[in-house]
Amino acid sequence: MKICQNCGNKLEDTAAFCAQCGTPAAQTCSECGAPIESGAAFCQSCGKPVEAAAKQPAAAAAYQSGGTSYQPAGTAYQPAGTAPAKTGGVGKIPTKFLLIAAVAVVVIAAVLIAVFVLRPASKSTLVYLKDEGLSFSDLKRIDPYEVTDELYDDSSDYYSYYSVSYLVRTTEDGRYLFYPQDMEDETFDLYMIDLKANNSKSSSAFKVASDVSEYQISLDGKKVFYMEDDKLYFTDLKDKTKIDSDVEGFIISDDGTKLLYQDMDGKLYYSNSKTGGDVEKLDSDASVQHVSSDLSKIWYLKDDTLYYLEIGKDKVKIDSKVSSVTAVYDTGKAYYVKADTDEAPLMDFVNDDMAAADADLKEPDYEDFTTEVTGSYGYTHDEVDYDAYNDAYDVYYEKEIRDELRAELEEFTYTISSSSLFYYDGKESVEITDAYASSLATGSKPMIAYYKAEKGDLPKINISEIEWTYDVEDMLDEALYGGGADVFIAMGAVETEIDQEEATRFVFNTSCTALYFIDNYSDEDSEGELYAVQIKGDSVGSPELYDEEVADILRALKDDAVLYFKDLDYDDYSGDMYINKTAVDTDVYCYNFSYGEKENIYYMTDIDDEEIGTLKLYDGKNTVNIADDVYSYMSDGEKNVAYLTDYDVDDQEGDAYLYNGSKEPELIDREVSMLIMIS
């Protein structure tokens, strides 16, 4: 049975989406939570690389970029190994608003991804779904109004289009709202509305573009780039300019002056309107690994060669035969992996200790086991020793089976993989280890925790000891990887081994002055020991016990705080929540809490089977009971939290309230289906 990566609801193994919150059951991005297209190398929503699982004794941890990626307020926690909820807080998506085919969530392919991050506006606002339309509320005055009742085309099938939450965006100052209308198939009409206007009397909305499949806006909203079919366009809200055709993906800078895009032939292009705006071809057949927030620095692979390109300068060849990039930093430093493979027939690893004996064996003949016998009356007849014949044939049959096995052992091959971890310091590359297994965590500074496999000698396996080809593969796997894995931290290129038994759930704190992990985890008790490794300058300390009886959930918060759970009940995924050894609350639902720029952490307790429970706030000192019977909520990370209560799961409607800490919760609207965005 699967577990929903957003809300923790139990799913059937065949489920494509969570029936409770609508999150796709397919792989989702561990950075932004968007569904990931099958086979994609990057998240279509935020651009984060998707790390493929290698055949190693330990699973690879999620990629963590060292670039200047923005962490929005209200980011919802998800346990390690799951995807964070969408930007702005925790909002469940009703089933009827979901895109059922995860591959169509964003039509841009995964070579270069259009990245947009919602930033908190200067005033508090809420966008939500009601009556299959889009509504808006200025949370200072409440005063909600409908932005559009034409969210979907009349012929639309609600089960086959975009989730609206991916397509609603505001400008940095919160004045303008961009939203979809007439959503049909994989396109929509893009509209913009001035939120300062008196829209309840006369709407200020106007159409920006038609038949849009993806778009990005500058922070001030005055520049819009969008895709129509495979064509890339730009508009300043007055004139429309076609940039190129056969475009696969694009990304713009915050101010909208810089553009990076890639066509379907793999050619990478760049333009800067501040320096003339002419489109410049950067390279071809590029697989982009990382782009700095200002689009000035690009890391990409081409024919397994890693390049670093700073706009205005010549590209720098970092290394060849690179298999993956683990982390890159806007300082021009990076960690990457080179993998070598060696294939050989399985027979090369087998000792044919039965060859001589089998060569002498021939198929048994009845005549060899037949004796002429004369009876008491002088008559003769043939008598066959069937027991001896059958025993001989059994021996011969086993020889035939071995002959088939020999042929298969010659046909099938075994691949021996070895990976080396490298560090590029901005000038040259240094090999850290040639026994790299997988990444566990990377820091905001050049720092990485990783597994190193303890590889043993390959044995010669007697053919008499095996029955199938996979017996050989299993024995080779055990010999290569069965010795376990050691954990190391590298700061720059200098590695230090970390003393541990079978550690898991590694995370650096925000300042990279400590590494936390859970060790000696008991599956029976669902708990382990939490350890901390202090990092001072170039010195890595020994693991010190931080806390005991910790569940397999760990999260680093701002200001170097660490959040974890104890006494976790896996029936309802609730337990006791701790921050820095301080017990915050009990019966906390571990798949649904959010935190922002301040101390405020919003979370749910006492969850029922429909995942409706009590919404609470922890301000760093005290807990506040905000409301009971809450279905979903979104916080701006500051003082405002909007939530749905009295929610009818069947009708997918409830009442939306606002809590801002200064007074009793205030009703925003009724019959609300979904909270889209709070800022």
XYZ file of C-alpha atoms in Angstrom:
679
model
C 0.000 0.000 0.000
C 1.262 3.509 -0.887
C 1.235 6.580 1.344
C 0.350 9.949 -0.142
C 3.445 12.157 -0.211
C 1.437 15.273 0.613
C -1.133 14.327 3.224
C -0.126 10.843 4.397
C -3.392 9.217 3.342
C -3.139 5.479 2.653
C -3.390 4.637 -1.052
C -3.905 1.464 -3.011
C -0.830 0.323 -4.925
C -2.596 1.040 -8.224
C -3.706 4.551 -7.235
C -2.568 7.357 -9.544
C -3.708 10.123 -7.175
C -4.569 10.503 -3.526
C -8.341 10.382 -3.147
C -8.113 12.621 -0.086
C -5.952 15.553 -1.165
C -5.414 14.844 -4.843
C -1.634 14.691 -4.844
C -0.321 12.504 -7.683
C 0.939 9.128 -6.489
C 3.661 9.346 -9.102
C 7.090 10.738 -8.253
C 6.982 14.347 -7.123
C 9.650 16.988 -6.770
C 11.280 17.006 -3.342
C 11.791 20.783 -3.613
C 8.387 22.151 -4.684
C 6.050 19.146 -4.657
C 5.075 19.276 -8.339
C 4.534 15.946 -10.141
C 7.508 14.833 -12.221
C 7.126 13.514 -15.746
C 8.280 9.949 -16.192
C 11.907 9.904 -17.266
C 12.357 13.623 -16.598
C 15.752 14.875 -15.492
C 14.350 18.052 -13.913
C 11.242 19.179 -12.106
C 8.991 21.019 -14.558
C 7.884 23.455 -11.859
C 11.050 24.543 -10.029
C 13.879 23.136 -12.131
C 15.429 20.932 -9.487
C 17.327 17.932 -10.958
C 15.738 14.533 -10.423
C 18.350 12.117 -9.121
C 17.882 8.595 -10.398
C 18.342 5.805 -7.898
C 21.519 3.853 -8.505
C 22.137 0.195 -7.670
C 23.842 0.854 -4.380
C 23.429 -0.356 -0.822
C 21.938 2.942 0.278
C 19.409 5.185 -1.398
C 20.523 8.565 -2.653
C 19.284 11.589 -0.787
C 17.481 14.417 -2.498
C 19.514 16.914 -4.482
C 20.125 20.158 -2.695
C 21.284 23.093 -4.693
C 23.767 25.478 -3.214
C 22.489 28.290 -5.393
C 20.435 31.229 -4.278
C 17.085 29.520 -4.518
C 14.287 31.337 -2.698
C 12.645 29.604 0.259
C 9.101 31.001 0.429
C 7.393 31.732 3.690
C 4.925 29.125 4.735
C 6.776 26.215 3.201
C 5.151 23.052 4.446
C 7.237 20.343 6.024
C 7.286 16.872 4.568
C 9.229 14.016 6.163
C 12.512 13.014 4.571
C 11.962 11.138 1.361
C 8.676 12.922 0.547
C 7.833 16.038 -1.368
C 7.067 19.382 0.323
C 3.590 20.744 -0.074
C 3.001 23.567 -2.499
C 4.302 27.064 -1.872
C 2.303 29.088 0.600
C 1.374 26.470 3.151
C -0.700 23.319 3.302
C -3.751 23.200 1.067
C -5.428 19.982 -0.015
C -6.497 19.843 -3.658
C -9.996 18.516 -4.285
C -10.032 15.602 -6.679
C -12.128 17.343 -9.310
C -9.529 20.081 -9.757
C -6.644 17.707 -10.390
C -4.662 16.951 -13.451
C -4.965 13.168 -13.540
C -2.125 12.615 -15.999
C 0.938 13.668 -14.020
C 2.933 14.029 -17.209
C 0.709 16.945 -18.234
C 1.074 19.077 -15.120
C 3.508 21.250 -17.047
C 3.945 20.856 -20.786
C 7.516 22.092 -20.776
C 9.918 19.184 -21.118
C 12.642 18.491 -18.636
C 15.718 19.714 -20.463
C 15.336 23.315 -19.296
C 12.533 24.159 -16.938
C 10.502 27.320 -16.522
C 11.022 28.301 -12.889
C 8.707 30.546 -10.934
C 8.650 30.983 -7.168
C 5.773 32.741 -5.435
C 7.087 35.462 -3.197
C 5.129 36.924 -0.320
C 3.433 40.156 -1.231
C 3.574 43.322 0.824
C -0.053 42.922 1.893
C -1.987 39.840 2.895
C -4.250 38.306 0.275
C -5.945 34.985 -0.374
C -6.930 33.288 -3.622
C -9.318 30.342 -3.468
C -11.683 28.155 -5.477
C -15.432 28.466 -5.098
C -18.210 27.188 -7.359
C -15.551 26.063 -9.837
C -14.496 29.691 -10.148
C -11.643 31.752 -8.746
C -12.197 34.186 -5.857
C -10.017 36.708 -4.045
C -9.912 38.315 -0.615
C -7.863 41.174 0.758
C -7.320 39.771 4.223
C -7.150 43.190 5.826
C -10.710 44.022 4.793
C -11.874 40.464 3.978
C -14.414 41.715 1.375
C -14.118 38.710 -0.999
C -15.117 38.875 -4.640
C -15.119 36.544 -7.621
C -12.234 37.033 -10.015
C -13.689 34.747 -12.678
C -16.466 32.215 -13.018
C -15.021 31.017 -16.314
C -12.109 29.090 -14.901
C -12.876 26.091 -17.067
C -14.066 25.879 -20.630
C -17.667 24.701 -20.947
C -16.518 21.475 -22.581
C -13.797 20.856 -20.034
C -13.406 17.614 -18.206
C -12.282 18.715 -14.736
C -10.334 15.524 -14.344
C -7.967 16.246 -17.211
C -6.659 19.760 -16.688
C -4.168 21.712 -14.682
C -4.522 22.151 -10.995
C -5.185 25.868 -10.701
C -2.725 26.219 -7.834
C 0.173 25.866 -10.290
C -1.042 28.723 -12.445
C -2.012 31.541 -10.053
C 0.743 34.087 -9.416
C 1.079 37.556 -7.933
C 3.568 40.344 -8.421
C 6.094 41.025 -5.680
C 4.192 44.043 -4.369
C 0.936 42.079 -4.352
C -0.846 44.504 -6.659
C -1.421 42.332 -9.728
C -2.795 38.839 -9.925
C -2.228 36.577 -12.933
C -4.589 33.653 -13.347
C -5.937 31.149 -15.916
C -9.341 31.243 -17.545
C -11.156 28.945 -19.986
C -8.824 26.065 -19.169
C -9.123 23.395 -21.841
C -6.936 20.406 -22.689
C -3.433 21.589 -21.753
C -3.935 25.310 -22.417
C -5.687 28.314 -20.923
C -6.227 32.012 -21.473
C -3.990 34.132 -19.246
C -5.569 37.090 -17.466
C -4.287 39.822 -15.179
C -6.251 41.867 -12.668
C -5.323 44.954 -10.640
C -6.065 44.049 -7.039
C -6.045 47.700 -5.968
C -9.005 48.456 -8.211
C -12.596 48.236 -7.001
C -13.158 44.902 -8.709
C -16.318 44.068 -6.781
C -18.074 46.775 -8.786
C -16.239 46.653 -12.092
C -13.525 44.134 -12.898
C -10.163 45.484 -14.024
C -9.195 42.119 -15.492
C -7.935 41.873 -19.045
C -6.615 39.075 -21.216
C -2.839 38.895 -21.503
C -2.607 35.981 -23.935
C -4.579 33.079 -25.374
C -3.884 29.347 -25.652
C -1.086 29.499 -23.072
C 0.554 26.324 -21.824
C 3.083 27.863 -19.410
C 4.092 31.371 -18.396
C 6.423 33.404 -16.214
C 6.209 37.002 -15.062
C 8.759 39.481 -13.821
C 8.419 40.437 -10.173
C 6.719 43.701 -11.117
C 4.407 41.933 -13.580
C 5.296 44.230 -16.467
C 7.042 41.530 -18.475
C 5.376 38.236 -19.344
C 6.932 35.303 -21.189
C 4.684 32.450 -22.237
C 4.413 29.354 -24.392
C 1.748 28.900 -27.044
C 2.091 25.409 -28.497
C 5.883 25.181 -28.935
C 6.276 28.906 -29.600
C 7.794 31.279 -27.038
C 6.374 34.797 -26.812
C 7.040 37.984 -24.860
C 4.585 40.728 -24.037
C 4.929 43.989 -22.133
C 1.130 43.892 -21.725
C 0.829 46.051 -24.842
C 2.681 44.426 -27.699
C 3.301 40.754 -28.391
C 6.645 39.513 -29.760
C 7.459 36.030 -30.958
C 10.876 34.952 -29.715
C 11.283 31.498 -31.253
C 9.570 28.286 -32.342
C 10.191 24.667 -31.363
C 10.988 25.742 -27.813
C 11.204 23.063 -25.152
C 11.587 25.154 -21.998
C 12.574 28.569 -20.692
C 13.467 30.538 -17.571
C 13.638 34.290 -16.899
C 15.374 36.455 -14.320
C 13.397 38.162 -11.552
C 13.313 41.490 -13.374
C 12.404 39.839 -16.674
C 15.365 41.286 -18.546
C 17.209 37.992 -18.985
C 15.929 34.933 -20.780
C 17.372 31.445 -21.097
C 15.631 28.856 -23.248
C 16.269 25.632 -25.099
C 14.772 24.368 -28.324
C 13.738 20.832 -29.149
C 17.065 20.156 -30.852
C 18.890 20.812 -27.582
C 20.269 24.233 -28.530
C 20.593 26.613 -25.588
C 19.881 30.338 -26.095
C 20.230 33.478 -23.987
C 19.200 37.099 -24.289
C 19.462 40.216 -22.141
C 17.212 43.153 -22.951
C 19.509 45.488 -21.003
C 22.283 44.806 -23.484
C 20.268 44.841 -26.670
C 18.088 41.779 -26.327
C 19.610 39.854 -29.234
C 19.288 36.094 -28.862
C 22.671 34.395 -28.488
C 23.249 30.692 -28.968
C 25.265 29.381 -26.027
C 25.684 25.714 -26.965
C 23.934 22.678 -28.392
C 22.928 19.309 -26.929
C 23.082 20.774 -23.436
C 21.545 19.119 -20.384
C 21.189 21.972 -17.897
C 22.042 21.029 -14.311
C 21.767 24.375 -12.532
C 21.110 28.021 -13.297
C 21.828 30.833 -10.842
C 18.883 33.021 -9.867
C 20.149 35.904 -12.006
C 20.755 33.556 -14.977
C 24.397 34.605 -15.164
C 25.885 31.211 -14.309
C 24.947 27.930 -15.938
C 26.112 24.386 -15.284
C 25.335 21.820 -17.951
C 26.337 18.437 -19.328
C 27.123 17.853 -22.975
C 28.153 14.402 -24.187
C 28.958 13.454 -20.566
C 31.223 16.493 -20.231
C 30.456 18.991 -17.476
C 30.706 22.675 -18.367
C 30.434 25.873 -16.349
C 29.398 28.960 -18.271
C 29.344 32.486 -16.923
C 27.522 34.794 -19.319
C 29.960 37.058 -21.156
C 32.850 34.648 -20.681
C 34.036 31.486 -22.390
C 32.620 28.241 -21.115
C 34.895 26.231 -18.823
C 35.253 22.498 -19.256
C 35.160 21.004 -15.774
C 35.553 17.296 -16.527
C 34.585 14.540 -18.937
C 32.769 11.234 -18.381
C 30.574 12.876 -15.725
C 27.504 10.839 -14.845
C 25.708 13.205 -12.465
C 26.003 16.530 -10.661
C 25.326 16.329 -6.936
C 25.449 19.990 -5.889
C 26.528 23.284 -7.409
C 27.109 26.685 -5.883
C 26.921 30.191 -7.303
C 30.507 30.677 -6.158
C 31.526 28.451 -9.068
C 32.138 25.344 -6.963
C 30.498 21.957 -7.371
C 30.339 18.293 -6.424
C 29.883 15.778 -9.216
C 30.177 12.049 -9.869
C 32.001 10.022 -12.493
C 30.848 6.449 -12.928
C 32.667 3.595 -14.637
C 31.122 0.273 -15.580
C 32.679 -3.032 -16.566
C 30.573 -5.823 -18.060
C 31.544 -9.486 -18.161
C 29.683 -12.753 -18.797
C 28.384 -14.328 -15.628
C 30.393 -17.415 -16.544
C 33.572 -15.446 -15.839
C 32.629 -15.524 -12.165
C 31.769 -19.237 -12.099
C 34.037 -22.239 -11.526
C 32.696 -25.184 -13.538
C 33.531 -27.867 -11.000
C 31.187 -30.316 -12.757
C 32.704 -30.013 -16.233
C 34.740 -33.252 -16.166
C 32.000 -35.340 -14.582
C 29.350 -34.012 -16.980
C 31.579 -34.672 -19.994
C 31.589 -38.393 -19.175
C 27.825 -38.597 -18.789
C 25.710 -40.072 -21.568
C 21.964 -40.436 -21.761
C 20.975 -43.753 -20.101
C 19.855 -46.590 -22.409
C 17.233 -49.136 -21.355
C 19.396 -51.931 -22.799
C 22.124 -51.108 -20.291
C 19.656 -51.809 -17.503
C 18.006 -54.853 -19.117
C 18.824 -58.432 -18.132
C 17.672 -61.641 -19.851
C 16.090 -63.855 -17.225
C 15.173 -67.593 -17.640
C 12.171 -68.772 -15.740
C 11.613 -72.079 -13.977
C 9.934 -73.543 -17.061
C 12.863 -72.651 -19.320
C 11.299 -69.574 -20.858
C 13.369 -66.390 -21.085
C 12.284 -62.718 -20.825
C 13.845 -59.242 -20.450
C 13.746 -57.644 -17.036
C 14.519 -53.878 -16.655
C 15.985 -52.432 -13.439
C 13.803 -49.337 -13.489
C 15.112 -48.002 -10.167
C 18.685 -47.993 -11.425
C 17.594 -46.529 -14.779
C 15.669 -43.714 -13.126
C 18.574 -42.920 -10.798
C 20.934 -42.725 -13.781
C 18.514 -40.574 -15.738
C 18.147 -38.193 -12.807
C 21.909 -37.706 -12.826
C 21.858 -37.144 -16.592
C 18.909 -34.739 -16.348
C 20.813 -32.643 -13.810
C 23.676 -32.501 -16.309
C 21.273 -31.226 -18.997
C 20.026 -28.528 -16.641
C 23.634 -27.495 -16.011
C 24.249 -27.362 -19.776
C 21.345 -24.913 -20.123
C 22.705 -22.976 -17.158
C 26.153 -22.839 -18.771
C 24.644 -21.374 -21.943
C 22.757 -18.724 -19.952
C 25.851 -17.868 -17.912
C 27.698 -17.187 -21.161
C 24.794 -15.142 -22.531
C 24.002 -12.953 -19.530
C 26.397 -10.353 -18.208
C 27.089 -8.759 -14.843
C 27.850 -5.048 -14.600
C 30.337 -3.882 -12.019
C 29.857 -0.191 -11.328
C 32.248 2.103 -9.562
C 31.664 5.768 -8.862
C 34.053 8.540 -7.905
C 33.062 11.754 -6.143
C 34.819 14.933 -7.273
C 34.988 18.472 -5.948
C 35.549 21.447 -8.224
C 36.879 24.438 -6.286
C 36.442 26.962 -9.073
C 39.828 26.270 -10.624
C 40.487 22.551 -10.590
C 38.843 19.234 -9.781
C 39.929 16.927 -6.969
C 38.843 13.321 -6.577
C 37.515 12.815 -3.062
C 36.877 9.061 -3.250
C 36.596 6.278 -5.820
C 34.145 4.319 -3.637
C 31.220 6.770 -3.747
C 27.822 5.137 -3.223
C 25.220 7.892 -2.805
C 24.631 11.379 -1.468
C 22.959 11.791 1.914
C 22.803 15.579 2.229
C 24.415 18.700 0.827
C 24.813 22.027 2.546
C 24.297 25.641 1.560
C 28.085 25.821 1.693
C 30.395 23.387 -0.164
C 29.704 20.482 2.142
C 28.377 17.004 1.472
C 27.544 13.870 3.465
C 27.638 10.602 1.554
C 27.926 6.835 1.687
C 31.020 4.938 0.636
C 30.465 1.296 -0.217
C 32.653 -1.324 1.419
C 33.389 -3.479 -1.601
C 34.771 -6.971 -1.150
C 36.645 -9.323 -3.459
C 34.603 -11.057 -6.124
C 34.329 -14.805 -5.479
C 34.552 -17.745 -7.869
C 31.241 -19.543 -7.500
C 31.033 -23.315 -8.079
C 28.415 -24.258 -10.643
C 27.413 -27.128 -8.377
C 26.242 -24.551 -5.789
C 23.810 -22.674 -8.036
C 20.568 -23.381 -9.897
C 19.799 -20.084 -11.625
C 21.739 -17.176 -13.123
C 20.339 -14.822 -10.499
C 22.032 -16.944 -7.830
C 25.333 -15.701 -9.252
C 24.102 -12.099 -9.373
C 22.943 -12.274 -5.751
C 26.279 -13.674 -4.585
C 28.197 -11.013 -6.497
C 25.964 -8.261 -5.110
C 26.532 -9.538 -1.596
C 30.279 -9.701 -2.165
C 30.405 -6.176 -3.586
C 27.909 -4.360 -1.383
C 27.009 -6.676 1.463
C 29.697 -5.262 3.691
C 27.559 -2.196 4.393
C 28.446 1.422 3.835
C 30.504 3.994 5.687
C 29.410 7.601 6.105
C 31.675 10.552 5.368
C 31.473 14.333 5.388
C 33.499 16.291 2.866
C 34.133 19.985 3.370
C 35.496 21.091 0.077
C 37.590 18.081 -0.929
C 38.626 16.980 2.567
C 36.627 14.010 3.827
C 36.091 12.811 7.383
C 34.531 9.498 8.352
C 31.540 9.621 10.684
C 31.221 6.924 13.322
C 27.800 5.266 12.970
C 26.139 1.864 12.767
C 23.246 2.008 10.306
C 22.464 5.708 10.227
C 19.650 7.302 8.214
C 17.886 10.640 7.737
C 20.867 12.978 7.417
C 20.379 16.743 7.426
C 22.670 19.761 7.814
C 21.419 22.659 9.868
C 20.907 25.959 8.065
C 24.339 27.394 8.869
C 26.138 24.094 8.117
C 27.620 24.023 11.602
C 26.105 20.632 12.446
C 25.001 17.423 10.787
C 22.128 15.469 12.336
C 21.209 11.851 11.713
C 19.216 8.982 13.227
C 21.099 5.800 14.104
C 20.314 2.409 15.656
C 16.777 2.640 14.327
C 14.452 -0.186 15.394
C 11.757 -1.133 12.913
C 9.932 -2.951 15.682
C 9.815 0.099 17.961
C 9.804 2.674 15.111
C 12.433 4.772 16.859
C 16.147 5.385 17.046
C 18.815 7.663 18.454
C 19.333 11.192 17.172
C 22.978 12.227 16.866
C 24.634 15.571 16.136
C 28.039 16.115 14.564
C 29.413 19.575 15.272
C 31.308 21.332 12.464
C 33.647 24.187 13.327
C 35.684 25.674 10.526
C 37.507 22.764 8.920
C 37.018 20.531 11.953
C 34.402 17.765 12.112
C 33.557 16.496 15.565
C 32.503 13.042 16.686
C 28.791 12.133 16.773
C 27.202 13.006 20.100
C 23.875 11.640 21.285
C 21.324 14.445 20.970
C 18.099 12.669 21.916
C 16.628 9.188 22.206
C 13.480 7.382 21.053
C 13.258 9.575 17.938
C 11.023 8.562 15.034
C 12.371 8.327 11.511
C 11.487 11.953 10.744
C 13.903 14.866 10.876
C 13.840 18.439 9.596
C 16.178 21.420 9.873
C 14.450 24.737 10.547
C 15.746 28.275 10.382
C 18.190 29.579 12.998
C 19.763 26.102 13.201
C 16.749 24.587 14.935
C 15.985 20.919 14.385
C 12.478 19.437 14.428
C 11.680 15.771 15.011
C 9.044 13.395 16.357
C 8.808 10.831 19.119
C 6.270 8.124 19.897
C 5.025 8.156 16.296
C 1.874 6.138 15.626
C 2.080 4.902 12.054
C -1.642 4.135 11.976
C -2.493 7.833 11.826
C 1.050 9.256 11.363
C 0.824 11.337 14.496
C 3.243 11.706 17.369
C 4.975 14.033 19.807
C 6.671 16.974 18.069
C 9.983 18.285 19.425
C 12.110 21.297 18.518
C 15.633 21.400 19.943
C 14.798 18.811 22.633
C 11.716 20.807 23.683
C 8.386 19.003 23.546
C 6.002 21.210 21.576
C 2.812 19.157 21.447
C 1.382 15.628 21.315
C -0.645 13.808 18.668
C 0.776 16.077 15.953
C 0.126 14.984 12.380
C 3.618 14.684 10.948
C 2.623 15.198 7.311
C 1.025 18.592 7.727
C 2.808 21.542 9.264
C 4.327 24.747 7.944
C 6.722 27.428 9.095
C 7.880 30.795 7.856
C 10.266 33.630 8.497
C 9.405 33.993 12.164
C 9.097 31.478 14.976
C 5.541 30.563 13.991
C 4.896 26.920 13.162
C 1.391 25.845 12.179
C 0.412 22.211 12.561
C -2.511 19.806 12.949
C -3.407 17.506 15.842
C -6.084 14.897 16.568
C -6.491 13.924 12.921
C -9.450 11.663 12.074
C -9.880 9.226 9.170
C -10.779 12.106 6.831
C -7.690 13.985 8.056
C -9.784 16.652 9.708
C -8.410 17.854 13.016
C -7.331 20.751 15.193
C -5.189 23.572 13.778
C -2.590 24.938 16.189
C 0.200 27.502 16.282
C 3.540 27.305 18.080
C 5.190 30.733 18.361
C 8.480 29.508 19.804
C 7.235 29.634 23.381
C 3.556 28.770 23.570
C 1.000 26.723 21.656
C -2.269 28.287 20.525
C -5.402 26.354 19.622
C -6.680 28.161 16.502
C -9.655 26.045 15.469
C -11.149 22.557 15.541
C -12.677 20.646 12.646
C -10.082 21.989 10.173
C -9.702 20.289 6.790
C -6.817 22.311 5.305
C -4.985 25.571 5.849
C -2.411 27.959 4.403
C -0.176 30.385 6.278
C 1.870 33.311 5.040
C 4.643 32.484 7.497
C 3.952 35.657 9.398
C 0.746 36.202 11.374
C -1.993 35.175 8.949
C -3.399 31.704 8.449
C -6.456 30.877 6.365
C -8.207 27.576 6.912
C -11.213 25.522 5.818
C -13.581 24.169 8.438
C -16.956 22.375 8.420
C -15.705 20.774 5.227
C -17.933 18.276 3.431
C -15.504 15.839 1.826
C -18.181 14.493 -0.522
C -19.295 17.915 -1.778
C -15.769 19.304 -1.400
C -16.967 22.533 0.200
C -16.357 24.247 3.515
C -16.108 27.593 5.273
C -12.926 29.660 4.946
C -11.734 31.595 8.000
C -8.832 33.927 8.749
C -6.805 33.869 11.955
C -4.235 36.632 12.516
C -3.545 36.304 16.234
C -5.084 39.611 17.246
C -8.745 38.590 17.399
C -11.149 35.733 16.958
C -11.063 33.975 13.580
C -13.052 35.878 10.972
C -15.216 34.335 8.266
C -13.862 34.904 4.768
C -16.381 32.995 2.658
C -18.580 29.907 2.596
C -18.831 26.964 0.181
C -15.101 27.209 -0.565
C -13.557 24.219 -2.340
C -9.848 24.888 -2.047
C -7.363 27.443 -0.759
C -5.010 28.306 -3.611
C -2.515 30.854 -2.337
C -1.979 33.117 0.642
C 0.566 35.909 0.666
